[in-house]
Tab-separated table of C-alpha atoms and ligand atoms in Angstrom:
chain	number	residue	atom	x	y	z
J	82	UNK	CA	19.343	2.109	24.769
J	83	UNK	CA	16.743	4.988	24.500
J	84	UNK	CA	13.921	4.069	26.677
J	85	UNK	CA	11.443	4.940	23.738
J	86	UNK	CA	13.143	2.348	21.995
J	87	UNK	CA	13.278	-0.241	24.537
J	88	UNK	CA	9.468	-0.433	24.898
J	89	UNK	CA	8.838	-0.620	21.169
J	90	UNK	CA	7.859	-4.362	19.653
J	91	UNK	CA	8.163	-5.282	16.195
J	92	UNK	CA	5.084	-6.889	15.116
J	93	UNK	CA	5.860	-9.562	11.879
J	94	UNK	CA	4.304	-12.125	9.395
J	95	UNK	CA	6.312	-15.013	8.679
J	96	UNK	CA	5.955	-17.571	5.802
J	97	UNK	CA	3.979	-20.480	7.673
J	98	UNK	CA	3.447	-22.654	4.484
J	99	UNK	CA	4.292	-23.389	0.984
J	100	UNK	CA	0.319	-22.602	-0.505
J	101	UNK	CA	-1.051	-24.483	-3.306
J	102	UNK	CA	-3.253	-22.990	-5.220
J	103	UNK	CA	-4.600	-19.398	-3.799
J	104	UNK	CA	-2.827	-17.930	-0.834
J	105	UNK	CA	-4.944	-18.928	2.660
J	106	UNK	CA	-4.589	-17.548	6.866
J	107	UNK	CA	-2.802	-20.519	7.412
J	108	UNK	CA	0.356	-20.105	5.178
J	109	UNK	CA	1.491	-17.120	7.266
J	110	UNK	CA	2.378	-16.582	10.809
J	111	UNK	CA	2.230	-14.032	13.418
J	112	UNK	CA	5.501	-13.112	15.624
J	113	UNK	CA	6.632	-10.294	17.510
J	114	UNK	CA	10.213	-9.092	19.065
J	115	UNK	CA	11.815	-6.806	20.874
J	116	UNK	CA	13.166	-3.495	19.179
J	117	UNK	CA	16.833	-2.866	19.127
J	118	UNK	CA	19.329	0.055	19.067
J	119	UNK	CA	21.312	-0.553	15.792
J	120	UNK	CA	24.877	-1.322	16.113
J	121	UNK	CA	27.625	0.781	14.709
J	122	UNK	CA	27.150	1.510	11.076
J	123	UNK	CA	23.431	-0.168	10.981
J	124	UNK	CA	20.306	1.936	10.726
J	125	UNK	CA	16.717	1.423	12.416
J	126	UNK	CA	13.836	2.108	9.912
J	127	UNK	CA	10.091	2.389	10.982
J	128	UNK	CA	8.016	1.134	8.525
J	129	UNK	CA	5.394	3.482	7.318
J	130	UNK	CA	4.251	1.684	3.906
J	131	UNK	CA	4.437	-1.532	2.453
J	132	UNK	CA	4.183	-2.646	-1.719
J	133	UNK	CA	1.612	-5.621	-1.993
J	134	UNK	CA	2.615	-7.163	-5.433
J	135	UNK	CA	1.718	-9.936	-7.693
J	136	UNK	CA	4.839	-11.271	-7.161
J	137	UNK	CA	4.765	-12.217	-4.060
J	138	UNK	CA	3.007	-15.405	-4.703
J	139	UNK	CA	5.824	-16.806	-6.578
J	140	UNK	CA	8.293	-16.089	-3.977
J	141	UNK	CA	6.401	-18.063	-1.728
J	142	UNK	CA	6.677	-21.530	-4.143
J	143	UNK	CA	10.014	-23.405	-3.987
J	144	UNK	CA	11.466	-23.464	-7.041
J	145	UNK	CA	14.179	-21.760	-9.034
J	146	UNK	CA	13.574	-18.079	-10.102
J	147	UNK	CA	15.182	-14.610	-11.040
J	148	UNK	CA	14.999	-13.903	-6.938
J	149	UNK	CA	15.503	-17.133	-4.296
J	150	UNK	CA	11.759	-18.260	-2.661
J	151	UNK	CA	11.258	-16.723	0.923
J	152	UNK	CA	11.958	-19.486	3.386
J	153	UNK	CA	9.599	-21.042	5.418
J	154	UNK	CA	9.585	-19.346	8.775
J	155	UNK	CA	11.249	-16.442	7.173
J	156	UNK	CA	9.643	-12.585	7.386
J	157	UNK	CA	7.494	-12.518	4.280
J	158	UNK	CA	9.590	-10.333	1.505
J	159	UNK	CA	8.271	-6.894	0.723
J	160	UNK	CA	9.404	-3.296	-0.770
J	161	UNK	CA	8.128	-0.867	1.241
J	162	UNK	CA	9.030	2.941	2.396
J	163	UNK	CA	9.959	4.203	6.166
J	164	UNK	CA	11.413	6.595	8.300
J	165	UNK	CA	14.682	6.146	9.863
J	166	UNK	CA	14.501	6.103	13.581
J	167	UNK	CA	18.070	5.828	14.529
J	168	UNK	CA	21.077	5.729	12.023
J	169	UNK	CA	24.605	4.671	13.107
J	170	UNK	CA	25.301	5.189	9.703
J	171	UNK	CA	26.921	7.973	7.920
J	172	UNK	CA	24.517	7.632	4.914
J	173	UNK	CA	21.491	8.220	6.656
J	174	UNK	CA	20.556	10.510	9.042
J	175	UNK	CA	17.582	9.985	12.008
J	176	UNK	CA	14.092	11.098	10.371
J	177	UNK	CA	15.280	10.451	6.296
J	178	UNK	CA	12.538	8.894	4.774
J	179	UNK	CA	13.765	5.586	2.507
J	180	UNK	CA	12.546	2.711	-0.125
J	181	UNK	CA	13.643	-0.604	0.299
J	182	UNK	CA	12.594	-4.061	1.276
J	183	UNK	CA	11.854	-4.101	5.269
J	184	UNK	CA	9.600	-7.196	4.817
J	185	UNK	CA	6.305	-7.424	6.373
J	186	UNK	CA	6.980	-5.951	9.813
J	187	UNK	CA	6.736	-2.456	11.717
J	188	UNK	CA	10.480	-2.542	11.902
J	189	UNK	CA	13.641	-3.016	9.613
J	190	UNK	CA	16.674	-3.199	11.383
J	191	UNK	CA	19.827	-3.375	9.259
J	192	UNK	CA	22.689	-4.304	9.604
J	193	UNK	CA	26.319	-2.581	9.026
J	194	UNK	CA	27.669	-5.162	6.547
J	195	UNK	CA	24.007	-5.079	4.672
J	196	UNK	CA	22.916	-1.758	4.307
J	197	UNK	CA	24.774	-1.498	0.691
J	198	UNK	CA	23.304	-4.582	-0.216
J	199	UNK	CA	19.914	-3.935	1.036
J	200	UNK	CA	19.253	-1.623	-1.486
J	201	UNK	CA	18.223	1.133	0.951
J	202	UNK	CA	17.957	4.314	-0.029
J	203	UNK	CA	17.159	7.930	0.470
J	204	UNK	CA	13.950	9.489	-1.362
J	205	UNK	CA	12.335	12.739	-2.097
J	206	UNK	CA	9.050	13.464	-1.087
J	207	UNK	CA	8.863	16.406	-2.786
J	208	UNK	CA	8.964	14.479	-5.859
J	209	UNK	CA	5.682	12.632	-4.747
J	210	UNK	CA	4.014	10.854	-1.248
J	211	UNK	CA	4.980	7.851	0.304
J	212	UNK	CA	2.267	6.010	-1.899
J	213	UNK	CA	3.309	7.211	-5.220
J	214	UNK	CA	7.255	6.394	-4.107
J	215	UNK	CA	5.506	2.909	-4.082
J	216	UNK	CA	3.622	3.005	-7.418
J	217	UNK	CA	4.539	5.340	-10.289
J	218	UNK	CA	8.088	6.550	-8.721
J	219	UNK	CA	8.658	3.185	-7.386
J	220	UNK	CA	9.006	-0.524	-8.841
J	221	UNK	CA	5.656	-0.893	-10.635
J	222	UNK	CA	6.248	2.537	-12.202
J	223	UNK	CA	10.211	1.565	-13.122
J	224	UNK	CA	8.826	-1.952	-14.423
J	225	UNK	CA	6.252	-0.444	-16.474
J	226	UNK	CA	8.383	2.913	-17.753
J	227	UNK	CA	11.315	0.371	-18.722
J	228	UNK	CA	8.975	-2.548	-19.922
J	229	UNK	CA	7.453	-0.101	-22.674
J	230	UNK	CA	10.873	2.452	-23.294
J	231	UNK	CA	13.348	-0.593	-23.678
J	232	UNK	CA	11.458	-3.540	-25.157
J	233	UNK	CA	8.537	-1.696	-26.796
J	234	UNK	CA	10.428	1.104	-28.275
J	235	UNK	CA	7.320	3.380	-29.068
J	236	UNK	CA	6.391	5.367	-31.752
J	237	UNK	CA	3.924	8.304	-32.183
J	238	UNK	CA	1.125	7.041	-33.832
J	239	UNK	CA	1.556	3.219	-32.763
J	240	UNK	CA	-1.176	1.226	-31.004
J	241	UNK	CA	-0.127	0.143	-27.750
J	242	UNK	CA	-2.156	-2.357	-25.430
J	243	UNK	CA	-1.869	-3.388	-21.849
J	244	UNK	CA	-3.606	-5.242	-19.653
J	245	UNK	CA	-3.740	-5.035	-16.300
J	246	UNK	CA	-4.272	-1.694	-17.111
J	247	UNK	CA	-6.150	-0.171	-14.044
J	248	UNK	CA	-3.586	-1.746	-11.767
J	249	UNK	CA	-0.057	-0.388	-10.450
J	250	UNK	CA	2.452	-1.286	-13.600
J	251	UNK	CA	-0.461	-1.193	-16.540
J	252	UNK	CA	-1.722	2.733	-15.317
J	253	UNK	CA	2.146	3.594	-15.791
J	254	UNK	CA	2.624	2.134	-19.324
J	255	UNK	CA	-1.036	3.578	-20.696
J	256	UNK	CA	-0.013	7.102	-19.799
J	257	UNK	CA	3.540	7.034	-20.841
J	258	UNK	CA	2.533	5.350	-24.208
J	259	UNK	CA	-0.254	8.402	-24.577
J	260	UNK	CA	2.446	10.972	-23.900
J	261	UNK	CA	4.720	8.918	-26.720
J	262	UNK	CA	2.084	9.449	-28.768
J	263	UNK	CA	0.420	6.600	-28.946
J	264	UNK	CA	-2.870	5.258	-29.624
J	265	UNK	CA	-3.635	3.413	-26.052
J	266	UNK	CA	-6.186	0.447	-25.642
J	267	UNK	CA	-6.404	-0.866	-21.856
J	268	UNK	CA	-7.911	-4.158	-20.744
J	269	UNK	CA	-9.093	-4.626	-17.413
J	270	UNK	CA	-12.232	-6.531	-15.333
J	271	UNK	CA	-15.083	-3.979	-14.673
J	272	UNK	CA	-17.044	-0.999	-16.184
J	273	UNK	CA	-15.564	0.716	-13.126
J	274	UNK	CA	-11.891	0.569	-14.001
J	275	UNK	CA	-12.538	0.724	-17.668
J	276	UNK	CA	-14.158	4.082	-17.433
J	277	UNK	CA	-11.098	5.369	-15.410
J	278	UNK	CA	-8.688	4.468	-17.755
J	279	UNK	CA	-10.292	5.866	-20.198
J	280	UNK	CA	-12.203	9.362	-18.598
J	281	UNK	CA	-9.180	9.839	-15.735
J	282	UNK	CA	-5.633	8.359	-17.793
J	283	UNK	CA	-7.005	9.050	-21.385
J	284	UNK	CA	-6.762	5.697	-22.490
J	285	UNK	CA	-8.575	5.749	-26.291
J	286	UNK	CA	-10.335	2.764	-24.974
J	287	UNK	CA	-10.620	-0.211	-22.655
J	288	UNK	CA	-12.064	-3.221	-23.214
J	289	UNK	CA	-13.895	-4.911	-20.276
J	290	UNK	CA	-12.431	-8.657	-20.196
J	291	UNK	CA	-14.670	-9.822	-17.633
J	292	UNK	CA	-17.818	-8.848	-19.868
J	293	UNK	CA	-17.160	-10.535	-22.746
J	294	UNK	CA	-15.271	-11.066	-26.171
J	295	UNK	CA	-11.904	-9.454	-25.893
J	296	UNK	CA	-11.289	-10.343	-29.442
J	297	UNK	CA	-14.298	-8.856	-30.631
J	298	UNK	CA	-12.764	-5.841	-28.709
J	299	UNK	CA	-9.432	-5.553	-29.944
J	300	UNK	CA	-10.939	-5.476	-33.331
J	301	UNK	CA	-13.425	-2.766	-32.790
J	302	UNK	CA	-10.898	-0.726	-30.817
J	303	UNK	CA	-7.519	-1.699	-32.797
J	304	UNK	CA	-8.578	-1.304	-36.323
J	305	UNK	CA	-5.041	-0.761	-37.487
J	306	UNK	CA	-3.456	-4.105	-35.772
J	307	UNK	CA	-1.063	-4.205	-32.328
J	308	UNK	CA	2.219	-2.800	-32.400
J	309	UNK	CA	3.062	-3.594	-28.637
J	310	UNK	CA	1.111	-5.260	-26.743
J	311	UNK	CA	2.596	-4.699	-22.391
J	312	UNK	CA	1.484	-8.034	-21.109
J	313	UNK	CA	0.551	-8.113	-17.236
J	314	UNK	CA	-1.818	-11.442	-17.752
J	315	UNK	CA	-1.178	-13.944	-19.864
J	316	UNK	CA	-3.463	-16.698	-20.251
J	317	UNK	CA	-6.606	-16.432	-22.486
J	318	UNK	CA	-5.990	-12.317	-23.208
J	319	UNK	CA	-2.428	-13.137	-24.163
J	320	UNK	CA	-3.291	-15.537	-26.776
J	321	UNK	CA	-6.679	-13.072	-27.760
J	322	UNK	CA	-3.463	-9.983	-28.203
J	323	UNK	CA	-1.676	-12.541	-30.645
J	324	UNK	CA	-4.057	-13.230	-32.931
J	325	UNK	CA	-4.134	-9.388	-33.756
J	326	UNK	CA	-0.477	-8.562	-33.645
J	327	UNK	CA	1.215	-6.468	-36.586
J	328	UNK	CA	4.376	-6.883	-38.127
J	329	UNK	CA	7.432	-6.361	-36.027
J	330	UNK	CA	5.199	-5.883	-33.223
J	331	UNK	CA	6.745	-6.103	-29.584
J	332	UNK	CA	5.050	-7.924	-26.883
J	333	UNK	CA	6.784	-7.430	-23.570
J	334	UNK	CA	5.913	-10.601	-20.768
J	335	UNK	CA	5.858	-8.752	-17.601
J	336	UNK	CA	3.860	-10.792	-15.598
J	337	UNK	CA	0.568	-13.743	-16.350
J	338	UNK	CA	-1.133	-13.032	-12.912
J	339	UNK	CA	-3.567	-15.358	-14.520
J	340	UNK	CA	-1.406	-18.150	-13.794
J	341	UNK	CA	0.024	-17.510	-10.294
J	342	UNK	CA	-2.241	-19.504	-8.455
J	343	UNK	CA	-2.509	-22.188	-10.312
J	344	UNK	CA	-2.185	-25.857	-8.673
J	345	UNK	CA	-0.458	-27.471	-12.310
J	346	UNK	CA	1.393	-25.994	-14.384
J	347	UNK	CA	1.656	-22.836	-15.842
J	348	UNK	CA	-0.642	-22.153	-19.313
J	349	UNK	CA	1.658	-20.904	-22.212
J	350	UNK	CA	0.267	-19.445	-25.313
J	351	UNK	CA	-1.228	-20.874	-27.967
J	352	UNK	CA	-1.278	-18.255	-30.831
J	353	UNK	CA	2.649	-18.112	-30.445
J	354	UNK	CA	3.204	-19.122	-34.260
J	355	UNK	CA	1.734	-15.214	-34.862
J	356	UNK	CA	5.405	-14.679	-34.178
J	357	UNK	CA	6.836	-16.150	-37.053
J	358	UNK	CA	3.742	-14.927	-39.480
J	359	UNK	CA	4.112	-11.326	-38.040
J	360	UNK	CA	8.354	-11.481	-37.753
J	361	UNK	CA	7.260	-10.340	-34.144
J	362	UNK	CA	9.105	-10.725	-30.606
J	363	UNK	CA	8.114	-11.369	-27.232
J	364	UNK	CA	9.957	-10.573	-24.561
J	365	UNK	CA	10.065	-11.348	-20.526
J	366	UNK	CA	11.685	-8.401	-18.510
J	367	UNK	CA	12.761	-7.612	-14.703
J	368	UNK	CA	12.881	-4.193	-13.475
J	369	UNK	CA	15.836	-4.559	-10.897
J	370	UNK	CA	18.278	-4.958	-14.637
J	371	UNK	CA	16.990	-1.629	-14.985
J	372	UNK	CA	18.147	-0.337	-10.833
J	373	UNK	CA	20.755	1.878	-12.273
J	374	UNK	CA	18.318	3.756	-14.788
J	375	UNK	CA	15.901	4.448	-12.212
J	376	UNK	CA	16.811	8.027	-11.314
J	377	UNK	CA	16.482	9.128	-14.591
J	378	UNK	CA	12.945	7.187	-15.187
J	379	UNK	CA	12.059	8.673	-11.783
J	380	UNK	CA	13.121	11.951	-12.594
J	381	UNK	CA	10.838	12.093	-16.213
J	382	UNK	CA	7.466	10.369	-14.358
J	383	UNK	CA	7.730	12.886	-11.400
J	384	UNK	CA	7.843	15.597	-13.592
J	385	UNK	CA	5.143	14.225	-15.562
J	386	UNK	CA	3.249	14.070	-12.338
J	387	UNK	CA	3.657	17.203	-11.130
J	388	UNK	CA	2.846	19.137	-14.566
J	389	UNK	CA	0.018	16.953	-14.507
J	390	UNK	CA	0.176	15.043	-17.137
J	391	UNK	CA	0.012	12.050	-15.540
J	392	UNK	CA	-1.979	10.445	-12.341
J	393	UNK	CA	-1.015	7.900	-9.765
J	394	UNK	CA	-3.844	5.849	-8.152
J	395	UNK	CA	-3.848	4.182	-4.879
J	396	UNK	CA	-5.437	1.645	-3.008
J	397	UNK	CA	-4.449	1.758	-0.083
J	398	UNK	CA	-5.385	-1.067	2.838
J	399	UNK	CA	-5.114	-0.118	6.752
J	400	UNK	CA	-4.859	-2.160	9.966
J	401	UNK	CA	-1.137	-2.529	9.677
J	402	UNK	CA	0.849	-5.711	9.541
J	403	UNK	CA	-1.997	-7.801	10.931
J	404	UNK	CA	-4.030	-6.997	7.694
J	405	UNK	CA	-1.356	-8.293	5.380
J	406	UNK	CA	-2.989	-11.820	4.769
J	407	UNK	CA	-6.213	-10.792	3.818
J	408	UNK	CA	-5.097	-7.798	1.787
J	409	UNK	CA	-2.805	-9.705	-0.309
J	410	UNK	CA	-5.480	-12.336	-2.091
J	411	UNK	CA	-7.310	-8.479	-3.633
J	412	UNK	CA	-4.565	-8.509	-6.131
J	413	UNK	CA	-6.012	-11.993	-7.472
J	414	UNK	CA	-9.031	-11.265	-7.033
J	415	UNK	CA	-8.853	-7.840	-8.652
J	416	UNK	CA	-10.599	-6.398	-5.856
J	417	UNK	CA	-7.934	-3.726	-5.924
J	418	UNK	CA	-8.160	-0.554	-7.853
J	419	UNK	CA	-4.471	0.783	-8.361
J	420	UNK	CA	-1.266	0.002	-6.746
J	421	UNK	CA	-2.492	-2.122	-3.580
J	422	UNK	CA	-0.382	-0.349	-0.616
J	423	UNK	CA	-0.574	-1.701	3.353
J	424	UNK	CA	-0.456	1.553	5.452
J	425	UNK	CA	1.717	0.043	8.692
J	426	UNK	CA	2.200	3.774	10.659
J	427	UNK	CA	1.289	7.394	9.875
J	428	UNK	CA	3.839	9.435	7.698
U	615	LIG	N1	8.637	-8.334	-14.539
U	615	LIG	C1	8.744	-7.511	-13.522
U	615	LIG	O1	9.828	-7.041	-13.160
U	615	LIG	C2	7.488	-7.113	-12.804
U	615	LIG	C3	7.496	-6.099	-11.834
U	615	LIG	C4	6.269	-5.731	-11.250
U	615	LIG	C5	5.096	-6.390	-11.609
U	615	LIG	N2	5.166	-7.395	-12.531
U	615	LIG	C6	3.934	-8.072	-12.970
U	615	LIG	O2	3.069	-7.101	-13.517
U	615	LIG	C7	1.729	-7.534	-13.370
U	615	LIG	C8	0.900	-6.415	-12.730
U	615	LIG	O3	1.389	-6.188	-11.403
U	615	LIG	P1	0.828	-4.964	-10.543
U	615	LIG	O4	1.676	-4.843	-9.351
U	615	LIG	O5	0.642	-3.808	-11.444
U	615	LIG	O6	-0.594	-5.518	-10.086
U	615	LIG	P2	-1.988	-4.805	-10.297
U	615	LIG	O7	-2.277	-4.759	-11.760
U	615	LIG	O8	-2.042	-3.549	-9.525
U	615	LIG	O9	-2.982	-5.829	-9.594
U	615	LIG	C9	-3.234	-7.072	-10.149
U	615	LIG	C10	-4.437	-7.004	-11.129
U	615	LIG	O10	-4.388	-8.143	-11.973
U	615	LIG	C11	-5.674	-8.360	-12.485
U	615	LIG	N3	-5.959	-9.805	-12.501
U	615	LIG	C12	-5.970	-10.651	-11.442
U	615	LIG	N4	-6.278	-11.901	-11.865
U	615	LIG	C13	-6.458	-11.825	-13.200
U	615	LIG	C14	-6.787	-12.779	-14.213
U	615	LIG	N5	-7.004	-14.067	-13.909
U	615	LIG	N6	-6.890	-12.358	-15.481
U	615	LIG	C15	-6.669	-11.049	-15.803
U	615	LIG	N7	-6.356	-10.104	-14.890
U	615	LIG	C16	-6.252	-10.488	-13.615
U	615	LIG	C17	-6.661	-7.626	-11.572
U	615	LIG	O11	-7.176	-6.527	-12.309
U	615	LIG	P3	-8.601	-6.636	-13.084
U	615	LIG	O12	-9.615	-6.185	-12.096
U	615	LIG	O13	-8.408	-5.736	-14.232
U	615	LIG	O14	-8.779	-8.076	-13.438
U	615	LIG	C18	-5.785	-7.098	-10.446
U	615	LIG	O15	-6.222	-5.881	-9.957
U	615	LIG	C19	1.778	-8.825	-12.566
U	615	LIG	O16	1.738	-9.908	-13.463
U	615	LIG	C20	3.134	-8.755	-11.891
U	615	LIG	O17	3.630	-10.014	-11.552
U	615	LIG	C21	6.324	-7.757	-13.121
């Protein structure tokens, strides 16, 4: 082995314990091994970037969902972009840059017989940086450009809202529903993220749920009714959206962050009979149905960023793997302002 390699340790963060309730220190675990040389037809990735995402509380719960829970002791699951050190592979070559899911460590090591199924793969970084790979040309930008496209089915002239909007999937659907020509009202907690939305995305408006009456908002700022509403919530908002839906309208359930943490069970709607008064549908979506699309959603966002058309915001946390379990809990908190991002190493 290369002595550079031999003196490099991989620095991890293990599930320590199933939380209930918000995420604390103590459900997560420190460990560290040795770096090795990959064996033929495996590939040795240093991680440069990892994707913090509401959905990692849920794969920490037991339970039966659309991806099996992270096992306790197990290297916390996480997307994330890095460089390969060393390929054995005839895929990859030493010093691509890749997306996948290394987990929350400074190393990925895979193996021959799992680098197909790893979903490893090359990108472009002409097409944007390693943060925007993880936001608007990654899986909160495929989520949110196939959420809207494929359930919501858009027309000029429709009103469109999302909450969530300041954050990593809802800054993707507000701008692609704008350039769909769309009338596009945001929700989100804070004068500060409202005025972005709305001064920096071109949002027509954004109503500040953590300042009052979102009803009172949706009426002022949706005098025409709700033709889609992207749902990134749930909870109180969700049932606030129903009560002002329009016929046919499409709700797409992407995610009820709302509801992630809580200790019983999980708050449905209330207002769901405005489905059968507006012949309306709601409908929950994953973005790894849409895996084989995502070159051509890729290819229409990038261009949108680079003719400037569209923006892709940031926030991005350093201190490496170490700062992993206190960066996480800013998602629930909202303390994050765009797509929350864990720098591990420099590009
Ligand atoms: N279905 C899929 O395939 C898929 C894929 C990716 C993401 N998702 C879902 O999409 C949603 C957004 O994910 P993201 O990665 O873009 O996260 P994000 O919006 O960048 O960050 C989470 C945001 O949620 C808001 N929030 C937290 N607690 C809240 C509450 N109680 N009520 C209302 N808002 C709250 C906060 O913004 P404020 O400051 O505005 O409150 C926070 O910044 C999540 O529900 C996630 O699970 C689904």
């Amino acid at each position: 082995m290369p002595t550079a390699l031999a003196s490099l340790v991989n620095h991890q963060v293990r599930l320590a314990a199933r939380p209930q309730g918000m995420v604390k220190p103590s459900d997560w675990q420190f460990t560290e091994e040795p770096v090795a040389e990959p064996a033929e037809g495996g590939v040795l990735v240093k991680v440069l970037a990892l994707s913090l995402d509401p959905a990692m509380r849920g794969w920490m719960n037991e339970g039966k969902s659309y991806i099996p829970p992270v096992g306790l002791g197990e290297v916390m699951r996480a997307g994330g972009i890095g460089r390969v050190l060393v390929s054995r592979n005839p895929a990859f070559k030493d010093g691509d840059t890749v997306t996948g899911g290394p987990g929350v460590q400074e190393y990925w090591s895979i193996p021959a017989d799992q680098v197909k199924r790893s979903g490893v793969a090359k990108i472009d970084l002409r097409l944007g940086t390693v943060n925007q790979w993880l936001n608007v040309l990654g899986m909160p930008g495929m989520t949110g450009y196939f959420g809207l496209m494929d359930i919501g089915q858009p027309k000029p002239g429709e009103t469109v809202v999302v909450s969530g909007a300041a954050g990593a999937v809802g800054q993707t659907v507000g701008q692609v529903a704008k350039i769909k020509g769309c009338r596009v009202v945001g929700i989100a907690g804070g004068p500060a993220k409202c005025a972005w939305v709305v001064k920096e995305l071109g949002f027509d408006a954004c109503i500040d749920y953590k300042a009052g009456d979102v009803k009172a908002g949706l009426k002022e700022h949706c005098p025409k009714g709700v033709d889609i509403y992207f749902d990134n919530v749930g909870g109180d908002i969700l049932d606030a959206v129903l009560a002002r839906i329009n016929r046919k309208a499409r709700i797409i359930i992407c995610g009820a962050i709302s509801q992630y943490n809580n200790e019983g069970a999980v708050v449905g709607p209330k207002n769901y009979l405005s489905l059968l008064v507006n012949r309306a549908r709601m409908e929950g979506m994953v973005v790894f149905d849409y895996a084989e699309r995502y070159p051509q959603a890729i290819a229409e966002l990038a261009g949108y960023l680079k003719d400037g058309r569209m923006k892709s915001k940031e926030d991005v946390v350093d201190g490496g793997v170490a700062a992993f379990p206190a960066a996480l809990p800013k998602l629930f908190s909202g303390e994050n302002f765009g797509k929350l991002v864990l720098k591990v190493a420099d590009a």
